[in-house]
Short mmCIF file of C-alpha atoms and ligand atoms in Angstrom, two decimals:
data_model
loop_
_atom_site.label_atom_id
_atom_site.label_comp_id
_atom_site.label_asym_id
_atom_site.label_seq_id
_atom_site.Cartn_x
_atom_site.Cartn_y
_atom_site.Cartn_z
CA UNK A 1 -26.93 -54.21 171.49
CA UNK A 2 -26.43 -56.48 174.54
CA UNK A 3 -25.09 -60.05 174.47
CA UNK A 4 -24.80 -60.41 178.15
CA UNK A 5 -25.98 -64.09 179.17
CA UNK A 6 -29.11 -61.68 181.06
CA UNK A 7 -30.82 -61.49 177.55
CA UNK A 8 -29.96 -65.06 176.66
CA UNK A 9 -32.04 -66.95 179.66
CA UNK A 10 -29.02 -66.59 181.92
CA UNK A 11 -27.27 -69.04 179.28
CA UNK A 12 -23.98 -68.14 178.52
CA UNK A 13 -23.66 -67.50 174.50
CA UNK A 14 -21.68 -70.61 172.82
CA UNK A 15 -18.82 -69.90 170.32
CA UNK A 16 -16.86 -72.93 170.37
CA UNK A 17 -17.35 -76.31 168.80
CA UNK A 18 -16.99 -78.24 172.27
CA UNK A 19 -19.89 -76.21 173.96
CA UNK A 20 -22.73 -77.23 171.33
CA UNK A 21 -25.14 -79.36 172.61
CA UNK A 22 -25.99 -82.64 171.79
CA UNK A 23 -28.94 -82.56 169.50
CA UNK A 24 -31.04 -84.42 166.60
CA UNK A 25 -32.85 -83.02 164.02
CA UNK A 26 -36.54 -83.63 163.20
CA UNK A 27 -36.17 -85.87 159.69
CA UNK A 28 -36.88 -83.66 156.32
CA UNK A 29 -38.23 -86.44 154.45
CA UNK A 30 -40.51 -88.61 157.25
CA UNK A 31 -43.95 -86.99 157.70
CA UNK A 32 -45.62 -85.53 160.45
CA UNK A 33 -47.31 -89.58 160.03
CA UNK A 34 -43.90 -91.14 160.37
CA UNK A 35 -43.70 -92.29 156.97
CA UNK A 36 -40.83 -91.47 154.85
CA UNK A 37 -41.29 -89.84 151.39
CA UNK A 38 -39.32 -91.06 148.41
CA UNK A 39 -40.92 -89.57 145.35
CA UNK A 40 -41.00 -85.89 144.23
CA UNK A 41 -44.68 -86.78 144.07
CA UNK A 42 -45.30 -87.44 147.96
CA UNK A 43 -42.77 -84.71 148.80
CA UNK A 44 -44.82 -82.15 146.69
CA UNK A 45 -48.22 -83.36 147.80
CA UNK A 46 -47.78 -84.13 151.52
CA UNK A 47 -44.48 -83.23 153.05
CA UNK A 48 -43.57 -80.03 151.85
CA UNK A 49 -46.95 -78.93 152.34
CA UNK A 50 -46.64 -79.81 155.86
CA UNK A 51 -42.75 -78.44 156.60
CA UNK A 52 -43.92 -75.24 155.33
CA UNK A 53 -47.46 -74.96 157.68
CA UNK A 54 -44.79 -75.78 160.62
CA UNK A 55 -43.06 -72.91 159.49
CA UNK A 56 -46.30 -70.55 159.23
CA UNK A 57 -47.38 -71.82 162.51
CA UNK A 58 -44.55 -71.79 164.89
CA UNK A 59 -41.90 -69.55 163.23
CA UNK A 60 -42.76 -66.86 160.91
CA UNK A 61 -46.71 -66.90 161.19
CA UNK A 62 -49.44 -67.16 158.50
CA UNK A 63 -49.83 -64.12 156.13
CA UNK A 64 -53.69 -62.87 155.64
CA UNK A 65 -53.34 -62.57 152.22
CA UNK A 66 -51.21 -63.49 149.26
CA UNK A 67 -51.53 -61.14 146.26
CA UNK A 68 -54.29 -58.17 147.32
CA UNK A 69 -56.79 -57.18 144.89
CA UNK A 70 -56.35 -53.90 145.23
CA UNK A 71 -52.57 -53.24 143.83
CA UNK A 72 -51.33 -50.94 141.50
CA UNK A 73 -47.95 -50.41 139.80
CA UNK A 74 -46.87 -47.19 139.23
CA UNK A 75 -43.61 -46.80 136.99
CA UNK A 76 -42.66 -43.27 137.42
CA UNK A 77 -39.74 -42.90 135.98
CA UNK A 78 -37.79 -44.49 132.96
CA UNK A 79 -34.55 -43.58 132.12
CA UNK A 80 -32.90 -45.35 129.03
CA UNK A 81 -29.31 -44.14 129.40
CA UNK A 82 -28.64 -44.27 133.15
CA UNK A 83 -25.15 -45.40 134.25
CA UNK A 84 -23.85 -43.95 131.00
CA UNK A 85 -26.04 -45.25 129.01
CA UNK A 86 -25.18 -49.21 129.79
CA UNK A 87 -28.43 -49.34 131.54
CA UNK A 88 -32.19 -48.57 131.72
CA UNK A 89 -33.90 -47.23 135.03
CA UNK A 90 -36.91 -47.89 136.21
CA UNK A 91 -38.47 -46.76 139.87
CA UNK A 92 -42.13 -48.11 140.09
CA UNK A 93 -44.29 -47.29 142.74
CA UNK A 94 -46.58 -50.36 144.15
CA UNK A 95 -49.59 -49.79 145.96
CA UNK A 96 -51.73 -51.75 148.07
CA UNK A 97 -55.36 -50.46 149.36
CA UNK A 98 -57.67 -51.70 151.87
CA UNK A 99 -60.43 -49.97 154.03
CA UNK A 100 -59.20 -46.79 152.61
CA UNK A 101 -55.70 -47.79 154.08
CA UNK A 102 -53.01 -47.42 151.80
CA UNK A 103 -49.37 -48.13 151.53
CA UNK A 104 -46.97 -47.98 148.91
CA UNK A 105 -43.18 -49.96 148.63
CA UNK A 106 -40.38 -47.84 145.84
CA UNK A 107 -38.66 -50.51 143.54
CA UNK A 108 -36.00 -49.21 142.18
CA UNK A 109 -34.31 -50.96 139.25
CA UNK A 110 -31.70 -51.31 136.87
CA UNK A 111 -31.91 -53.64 133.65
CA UNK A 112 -28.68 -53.68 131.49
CA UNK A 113 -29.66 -52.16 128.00
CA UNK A 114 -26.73 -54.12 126.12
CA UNK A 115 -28.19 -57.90 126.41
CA UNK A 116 -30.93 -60.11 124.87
CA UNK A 117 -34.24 -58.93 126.84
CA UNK A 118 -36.00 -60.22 128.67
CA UNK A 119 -32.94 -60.65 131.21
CA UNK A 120 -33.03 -62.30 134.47
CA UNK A 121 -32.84 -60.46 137.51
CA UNK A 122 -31.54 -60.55 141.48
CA UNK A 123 -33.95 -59.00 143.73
CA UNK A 124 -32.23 -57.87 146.74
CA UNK A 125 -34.47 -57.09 149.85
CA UNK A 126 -32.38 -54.22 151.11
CA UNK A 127 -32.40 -53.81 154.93
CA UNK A 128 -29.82 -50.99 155.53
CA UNK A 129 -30.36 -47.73 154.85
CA UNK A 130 -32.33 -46.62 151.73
CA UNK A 131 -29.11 -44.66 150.55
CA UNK A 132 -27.85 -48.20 149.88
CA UNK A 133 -30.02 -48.57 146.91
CA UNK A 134 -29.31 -45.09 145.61
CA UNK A 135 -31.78 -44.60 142.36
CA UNK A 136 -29.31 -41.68 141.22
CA UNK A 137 -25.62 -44.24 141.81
CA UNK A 138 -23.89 -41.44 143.58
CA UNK A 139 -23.71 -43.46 146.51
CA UNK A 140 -22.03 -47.12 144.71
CA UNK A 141 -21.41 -49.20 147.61
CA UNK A 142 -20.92 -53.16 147.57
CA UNK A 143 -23.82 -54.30 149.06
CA UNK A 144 -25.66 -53.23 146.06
CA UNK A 145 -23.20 -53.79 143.46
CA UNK A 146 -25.67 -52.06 140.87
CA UNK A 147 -22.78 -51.55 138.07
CA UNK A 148 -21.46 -55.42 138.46
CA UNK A 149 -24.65 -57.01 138.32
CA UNK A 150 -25.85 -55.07 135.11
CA UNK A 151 -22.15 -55.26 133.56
CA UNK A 152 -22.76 -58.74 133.87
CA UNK A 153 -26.31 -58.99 132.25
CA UNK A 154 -28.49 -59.18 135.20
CA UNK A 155 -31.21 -56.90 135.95
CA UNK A 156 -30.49 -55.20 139.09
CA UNK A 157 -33.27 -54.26 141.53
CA UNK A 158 -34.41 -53.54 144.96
CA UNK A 159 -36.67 -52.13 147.38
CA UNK A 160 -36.33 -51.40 150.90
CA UNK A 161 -37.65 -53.20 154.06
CA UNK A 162 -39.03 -50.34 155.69
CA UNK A 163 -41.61 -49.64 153.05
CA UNK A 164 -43.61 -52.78 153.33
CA UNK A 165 -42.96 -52.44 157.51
CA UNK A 166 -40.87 -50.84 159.72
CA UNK A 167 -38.22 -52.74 161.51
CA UNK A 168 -39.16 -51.85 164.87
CA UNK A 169 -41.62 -53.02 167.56
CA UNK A 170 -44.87 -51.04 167.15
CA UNK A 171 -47.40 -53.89 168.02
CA UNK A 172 -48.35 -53.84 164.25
CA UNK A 173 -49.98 -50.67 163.88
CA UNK A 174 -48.06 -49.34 161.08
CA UNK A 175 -46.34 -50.67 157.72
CA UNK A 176 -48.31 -53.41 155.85
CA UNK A 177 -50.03 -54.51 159.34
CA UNK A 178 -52.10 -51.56 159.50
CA UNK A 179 -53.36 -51.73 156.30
CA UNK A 180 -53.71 -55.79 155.89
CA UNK A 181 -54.34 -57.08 159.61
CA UNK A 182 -58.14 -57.18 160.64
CA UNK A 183 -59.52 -58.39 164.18
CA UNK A 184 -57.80 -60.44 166.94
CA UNK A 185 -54.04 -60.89 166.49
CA UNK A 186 -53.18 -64.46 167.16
CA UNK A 187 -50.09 -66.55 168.37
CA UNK A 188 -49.36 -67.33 164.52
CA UNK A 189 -49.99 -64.26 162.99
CA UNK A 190 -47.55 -62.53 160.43
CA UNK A 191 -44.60 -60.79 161.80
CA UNK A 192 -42.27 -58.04 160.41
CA UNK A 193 -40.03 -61.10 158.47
CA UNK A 194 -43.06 -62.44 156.86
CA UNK A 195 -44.63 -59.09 155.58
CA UNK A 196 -41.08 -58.37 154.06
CA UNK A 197 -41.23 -61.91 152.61
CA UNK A 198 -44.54 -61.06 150.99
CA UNK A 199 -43.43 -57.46 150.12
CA UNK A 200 -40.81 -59.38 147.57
CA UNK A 201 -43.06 -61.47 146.33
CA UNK A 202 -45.21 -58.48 145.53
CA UNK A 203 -42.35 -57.11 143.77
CA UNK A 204 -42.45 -60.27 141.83
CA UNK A 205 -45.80 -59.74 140.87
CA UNK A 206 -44.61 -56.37 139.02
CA UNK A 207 -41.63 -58.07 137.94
CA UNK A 208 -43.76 -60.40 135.91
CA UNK A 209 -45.11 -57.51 133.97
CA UNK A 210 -42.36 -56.07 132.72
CA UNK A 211 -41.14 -57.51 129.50
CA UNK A 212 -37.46 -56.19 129.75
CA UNK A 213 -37.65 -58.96 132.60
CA UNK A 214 -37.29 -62.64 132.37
CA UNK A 215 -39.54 -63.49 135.88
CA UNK A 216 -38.83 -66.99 135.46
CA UNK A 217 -35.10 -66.31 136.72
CA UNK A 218 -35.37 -64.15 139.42
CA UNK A 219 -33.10 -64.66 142.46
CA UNK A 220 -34.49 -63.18 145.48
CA UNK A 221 -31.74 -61.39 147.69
CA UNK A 222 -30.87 -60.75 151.46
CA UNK A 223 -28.33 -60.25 153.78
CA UNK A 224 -28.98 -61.11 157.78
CA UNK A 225 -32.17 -59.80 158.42
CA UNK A 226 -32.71 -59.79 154.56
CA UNK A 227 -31.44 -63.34 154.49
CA UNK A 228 -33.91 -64.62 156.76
CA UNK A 229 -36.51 -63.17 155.25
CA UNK A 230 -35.36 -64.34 151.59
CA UNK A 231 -35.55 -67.91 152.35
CA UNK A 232 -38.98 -67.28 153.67
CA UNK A 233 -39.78 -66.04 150.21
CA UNK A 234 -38.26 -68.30 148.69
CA UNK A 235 -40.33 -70.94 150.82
CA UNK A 236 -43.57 -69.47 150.75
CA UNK A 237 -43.09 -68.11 146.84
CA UNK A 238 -42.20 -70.60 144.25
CA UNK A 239 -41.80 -68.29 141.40
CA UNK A 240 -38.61 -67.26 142.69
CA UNK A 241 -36.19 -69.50 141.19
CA UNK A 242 -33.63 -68.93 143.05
CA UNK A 243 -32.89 -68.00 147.00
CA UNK A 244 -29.52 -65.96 148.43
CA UNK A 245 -29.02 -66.16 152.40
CA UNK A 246 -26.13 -63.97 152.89
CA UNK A 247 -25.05 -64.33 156.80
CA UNK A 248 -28.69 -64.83 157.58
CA UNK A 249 -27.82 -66.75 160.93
CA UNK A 250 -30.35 -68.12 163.95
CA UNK A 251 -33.83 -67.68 162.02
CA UNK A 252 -32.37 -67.86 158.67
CA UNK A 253 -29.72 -70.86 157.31
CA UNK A 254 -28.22 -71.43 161.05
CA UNK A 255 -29.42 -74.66 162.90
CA UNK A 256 -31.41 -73.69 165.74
CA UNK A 257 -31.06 -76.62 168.04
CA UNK A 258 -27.04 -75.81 167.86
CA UNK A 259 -27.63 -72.80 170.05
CA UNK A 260 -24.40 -71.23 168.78
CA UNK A 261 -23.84 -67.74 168.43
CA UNK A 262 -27.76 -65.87 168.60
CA UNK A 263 -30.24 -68.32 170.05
CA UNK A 264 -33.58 -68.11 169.72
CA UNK A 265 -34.38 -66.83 172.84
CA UNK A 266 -32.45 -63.93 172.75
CA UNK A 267 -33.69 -63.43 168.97
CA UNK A 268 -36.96 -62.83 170.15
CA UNK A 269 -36.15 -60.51 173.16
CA UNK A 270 -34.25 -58.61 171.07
CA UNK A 271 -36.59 -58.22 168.00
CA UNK A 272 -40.10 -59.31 169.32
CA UNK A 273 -41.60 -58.23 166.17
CA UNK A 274 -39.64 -60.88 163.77
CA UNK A 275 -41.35 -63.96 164.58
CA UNK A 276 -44.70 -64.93 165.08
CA UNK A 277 -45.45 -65.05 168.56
CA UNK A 278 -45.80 -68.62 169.11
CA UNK A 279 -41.94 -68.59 168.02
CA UNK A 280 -40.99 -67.29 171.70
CA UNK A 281 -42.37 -70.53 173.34
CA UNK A 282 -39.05 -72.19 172.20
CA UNK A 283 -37.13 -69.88 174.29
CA UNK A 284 -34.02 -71.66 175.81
CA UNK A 285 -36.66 -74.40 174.54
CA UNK A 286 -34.91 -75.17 170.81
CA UNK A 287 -35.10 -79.20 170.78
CA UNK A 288 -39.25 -78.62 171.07
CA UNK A 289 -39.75 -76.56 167.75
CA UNK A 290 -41.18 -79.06 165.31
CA UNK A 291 -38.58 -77.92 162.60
CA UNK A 292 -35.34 -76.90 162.34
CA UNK A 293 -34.01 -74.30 159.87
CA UNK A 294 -32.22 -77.13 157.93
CA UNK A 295 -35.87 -77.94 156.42
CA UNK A 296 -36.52 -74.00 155.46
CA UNK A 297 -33.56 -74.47 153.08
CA UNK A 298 -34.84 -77.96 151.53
CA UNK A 299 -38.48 -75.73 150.63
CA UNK A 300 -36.13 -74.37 148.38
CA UNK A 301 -35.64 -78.05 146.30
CA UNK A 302 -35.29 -78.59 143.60
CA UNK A 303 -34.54 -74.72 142.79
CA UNK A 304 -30.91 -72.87 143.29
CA UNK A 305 -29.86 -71.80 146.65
CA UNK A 306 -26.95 -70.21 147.76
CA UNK A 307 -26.04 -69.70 151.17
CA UNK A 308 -23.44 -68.01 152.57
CA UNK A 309 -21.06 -67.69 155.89
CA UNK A 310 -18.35 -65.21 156.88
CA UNK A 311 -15.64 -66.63 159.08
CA UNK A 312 -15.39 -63.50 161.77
CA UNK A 313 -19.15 -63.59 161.56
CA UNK A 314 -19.67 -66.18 164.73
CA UNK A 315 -23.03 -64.83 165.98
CA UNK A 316 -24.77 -65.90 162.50
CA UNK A 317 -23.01 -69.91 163.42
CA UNK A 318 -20.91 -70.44 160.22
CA UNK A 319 -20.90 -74.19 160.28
CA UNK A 320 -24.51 -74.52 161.28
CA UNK A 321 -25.39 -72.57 158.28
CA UNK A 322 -23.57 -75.37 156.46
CA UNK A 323 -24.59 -78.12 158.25
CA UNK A 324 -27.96 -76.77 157.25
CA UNK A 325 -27.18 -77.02 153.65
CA UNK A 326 -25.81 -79.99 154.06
CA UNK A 327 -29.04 -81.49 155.46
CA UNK A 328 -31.13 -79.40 153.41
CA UNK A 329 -29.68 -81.91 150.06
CA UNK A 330 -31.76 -84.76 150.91
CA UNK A 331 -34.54 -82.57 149.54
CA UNK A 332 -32.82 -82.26 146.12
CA UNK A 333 -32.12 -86.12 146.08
CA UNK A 334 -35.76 -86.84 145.46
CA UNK A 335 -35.80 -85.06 142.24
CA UNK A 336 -32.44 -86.44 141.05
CA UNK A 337 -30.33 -83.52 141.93
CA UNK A 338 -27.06 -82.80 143.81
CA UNK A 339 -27.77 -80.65 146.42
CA UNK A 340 -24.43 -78.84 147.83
CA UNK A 341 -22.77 -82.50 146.41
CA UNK A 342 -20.02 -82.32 150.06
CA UNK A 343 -20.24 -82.99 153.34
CA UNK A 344 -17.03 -81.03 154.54
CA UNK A 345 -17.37 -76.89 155.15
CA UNK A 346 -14.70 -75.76 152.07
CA UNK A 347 -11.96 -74.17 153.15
CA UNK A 348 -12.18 -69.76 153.32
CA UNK A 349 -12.92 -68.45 149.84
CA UNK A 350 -13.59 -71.34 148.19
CA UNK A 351 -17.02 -71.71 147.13
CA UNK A 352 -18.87 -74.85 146.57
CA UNK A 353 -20.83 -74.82 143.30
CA UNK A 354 -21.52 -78.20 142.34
CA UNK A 355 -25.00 -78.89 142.58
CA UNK A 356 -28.33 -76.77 142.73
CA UNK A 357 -26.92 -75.38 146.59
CA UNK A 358 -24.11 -73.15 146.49
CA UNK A 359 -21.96 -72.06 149.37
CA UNK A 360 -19.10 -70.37 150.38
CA UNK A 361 -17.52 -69.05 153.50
CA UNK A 362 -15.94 -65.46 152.80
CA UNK A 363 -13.12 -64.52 155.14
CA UNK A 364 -13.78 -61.07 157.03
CA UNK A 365 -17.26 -60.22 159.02
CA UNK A 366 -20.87 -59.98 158.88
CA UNK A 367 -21.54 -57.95 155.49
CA UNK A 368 -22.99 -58.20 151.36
CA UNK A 369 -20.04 -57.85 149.63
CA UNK A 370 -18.72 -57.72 146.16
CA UNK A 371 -16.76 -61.05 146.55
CA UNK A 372 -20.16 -62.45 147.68
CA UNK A 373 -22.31 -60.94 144.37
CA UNK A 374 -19.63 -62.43 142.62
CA UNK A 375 -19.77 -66.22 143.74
CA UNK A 376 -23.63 -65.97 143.15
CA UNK A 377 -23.42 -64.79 139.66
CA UNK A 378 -20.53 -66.82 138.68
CA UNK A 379 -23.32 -69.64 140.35
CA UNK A 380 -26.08 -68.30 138.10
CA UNK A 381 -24.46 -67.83 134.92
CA UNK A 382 -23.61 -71.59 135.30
CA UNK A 383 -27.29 -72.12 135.43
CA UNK A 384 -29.11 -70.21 133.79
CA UNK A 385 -26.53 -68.56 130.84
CA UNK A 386 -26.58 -72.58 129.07
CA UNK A 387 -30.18 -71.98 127.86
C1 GTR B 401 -28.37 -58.62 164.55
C2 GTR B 401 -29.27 -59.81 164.77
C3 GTR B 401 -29.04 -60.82 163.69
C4 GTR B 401 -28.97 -60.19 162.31
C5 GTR B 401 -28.33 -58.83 162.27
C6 GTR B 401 -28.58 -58.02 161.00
O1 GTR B 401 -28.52 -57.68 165.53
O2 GTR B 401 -28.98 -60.36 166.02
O3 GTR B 401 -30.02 -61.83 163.75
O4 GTR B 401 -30.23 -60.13 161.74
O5 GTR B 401 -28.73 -58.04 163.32
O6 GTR B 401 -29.68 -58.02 160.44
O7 GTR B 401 -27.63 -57.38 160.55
#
């Protein structure tokens, strides 16, 4: 892919500290009224309500449905003595119908047979290669650390992107689109990001069902792309309790209005079907978007978040992901909670885990690794393990 300036508005791409703009951040707490919210009450009635319509309406669009009536779960295969017997297997098959459109997403999962069921789980929204989430574990590899995550009493399961819509440009004919979408496409309507976003939460919706399955701890899980698209989920779905951002970058944890690394202007040329249209009016345009992604991060309040950075990783803006979850803590304040509990980026490999935000900055590049499954379960058990 091209990072010449061409594809950036003629702006040269900013990877230094001195080059950032000035900027200021719309307030998380003072509503679209100018009146600041102090109680959990006003921020649940009034101004989260309104962060995340800004969100619908001029970043990842407004979904035409939430859960379809016509969905089916299919689990076609059980297997009680997969990875040597430590764990049971499940692949269900979920499909959606409309018009006599159909489309079905492949959840593959893995739910540790030696531990107190229900168990809770991490979701991850895999968008690499479906061999990555290999139902049959020949192909182990650490961005779906299958083995850890069960050895370690979490459920383990995933699906992949492409199933709920591909991750390519097709003027949303196919995937979920061209089963879902009806009439006149408009400036705000659902992208690829947000049909993924709602593919996990349909996942969730199976999850629930399943007894071996504690849905009221389910992290939801992605990396870049996948990160983006997890807070999203996390925003628009409360049931997850809690949200990963692994290296999610401009669009995902990354402060916009920093215009370090990707920008959103050259976001949008580069993957047109992301966003919602109205998204690509802030083109080279970042101080005029109503939000910043800083208030994505505090829809997550007062549930966990973890976010994480990768120092070699400079197009995903390291300390603007921070900065973000830094920000993002005033959200957790209302409800009497630390949020990430610092206000200096830890040093490499040192993660952060004081509060209900978690963070760490992993030295090497962009990638889901096993150090990174690590710091979130270490995070979780914390959490969730005291009950
Ligand atoms: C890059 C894109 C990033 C990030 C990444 C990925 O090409 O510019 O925003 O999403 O892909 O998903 O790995």
């Amino acid at each position: 892919e091209s990072r010449s300036s061409s594809n950036n508005g003629g702006r040269d791409f900013i990877y230094s500290e001195e080059k950032v703009p000035e900027y200021s951040l719309p307030d998380i707490l003072t509503t679209d009224a100018g009146e600041k919210v102090t109680t959990v009450k006003e921020w649940e009635s009034t101004r989260r309500p309104e962060i995340l319509e800004l969100f619908r309406k001029h970043v990842y669009g407004r979904n035409p449905v939430g859960r379809p009536e016509q969905m089916s779960f299919d689990v076609y295969d059980v297997d009680p003595k997969a990875m040597d017997g430590k764990a049971t297997r499940k692949q269900v098959k979920i499909t959606f119908e409309n018009n006599g459109k159909s489309l079905s997403v492949n959840v593959v999962i893995f739910i540790p047979n030696d531990a107190e069921h229900p168990v809770p789980a991490y979701l991850l929204i895999c968008n690499r290669d479906k061999t990555n989430i290999d139902p049959t574990r020949e192909n182990k590899i650490e961005y779906w650390p299958a083995e850890e995550i069960v050895a370690r009493g979490y459920a383990a399961v995933a699906f992949h992107n492409a199933d709920i819509d591909p991750d390519d440009y097709d003027k949303f004919q196919n995937g979920i689109h061209g089963v879902l979408d009806e009439g006149e496409r408009h400036d705000d309507a659902w992208a690829t990001l947000a049909a993924w976003a709602w593919g996990a939460s349909r996942v969730l919706d199976y999850l629930e069902t399943d007894r071996m399955i504690d849905a009221e701890h389910v992290a939801v899980v992605g990396h870049s792309r996948g990160g983006k698209t997890s807070l999203w989920a996390g925003a628009t779905d409360e049931r997850f309790a809690m949200v990963v951002s692994n290296n999610s970058g401009c669009g995902g944890a990354a402060l916009s209005r920093r215009q370090y690394g990707e920008t959103v202007g050259r976001i949008n040329r580069a993957f047109p079907h992301w966003f919602c249209e109205k998204f690509s009016e802030y083109n080279e345009n970042e101080s005029e978007i109503p939000v910043d992604q800083h208030m994505l991060l505090a829809l997550a309040a007062p549930r966990l978040l973890y976010v994480t950075s990768a120092n070699e990783d400079l197009w995903a803006d390291p300390r603007g992901e921070f900065l973000s979850c830094k920000e993002a803590s005033t959200a957790y304040e209302i409800y009497g909670k630390t949020g990430l509990g610092t206000n200096q980026i830890p040093a490499l490999n040192e993660p952060v885990q004081q509060g209900n935000i978690g963070y760490h900055v992993r030295s090497g590049g962009h990638g889901l690794t096993l150090y990174d499954w690590t710091q979130f379960m270490n995070f979780t058990d914390k959490h969730w393990k005291k009950r």
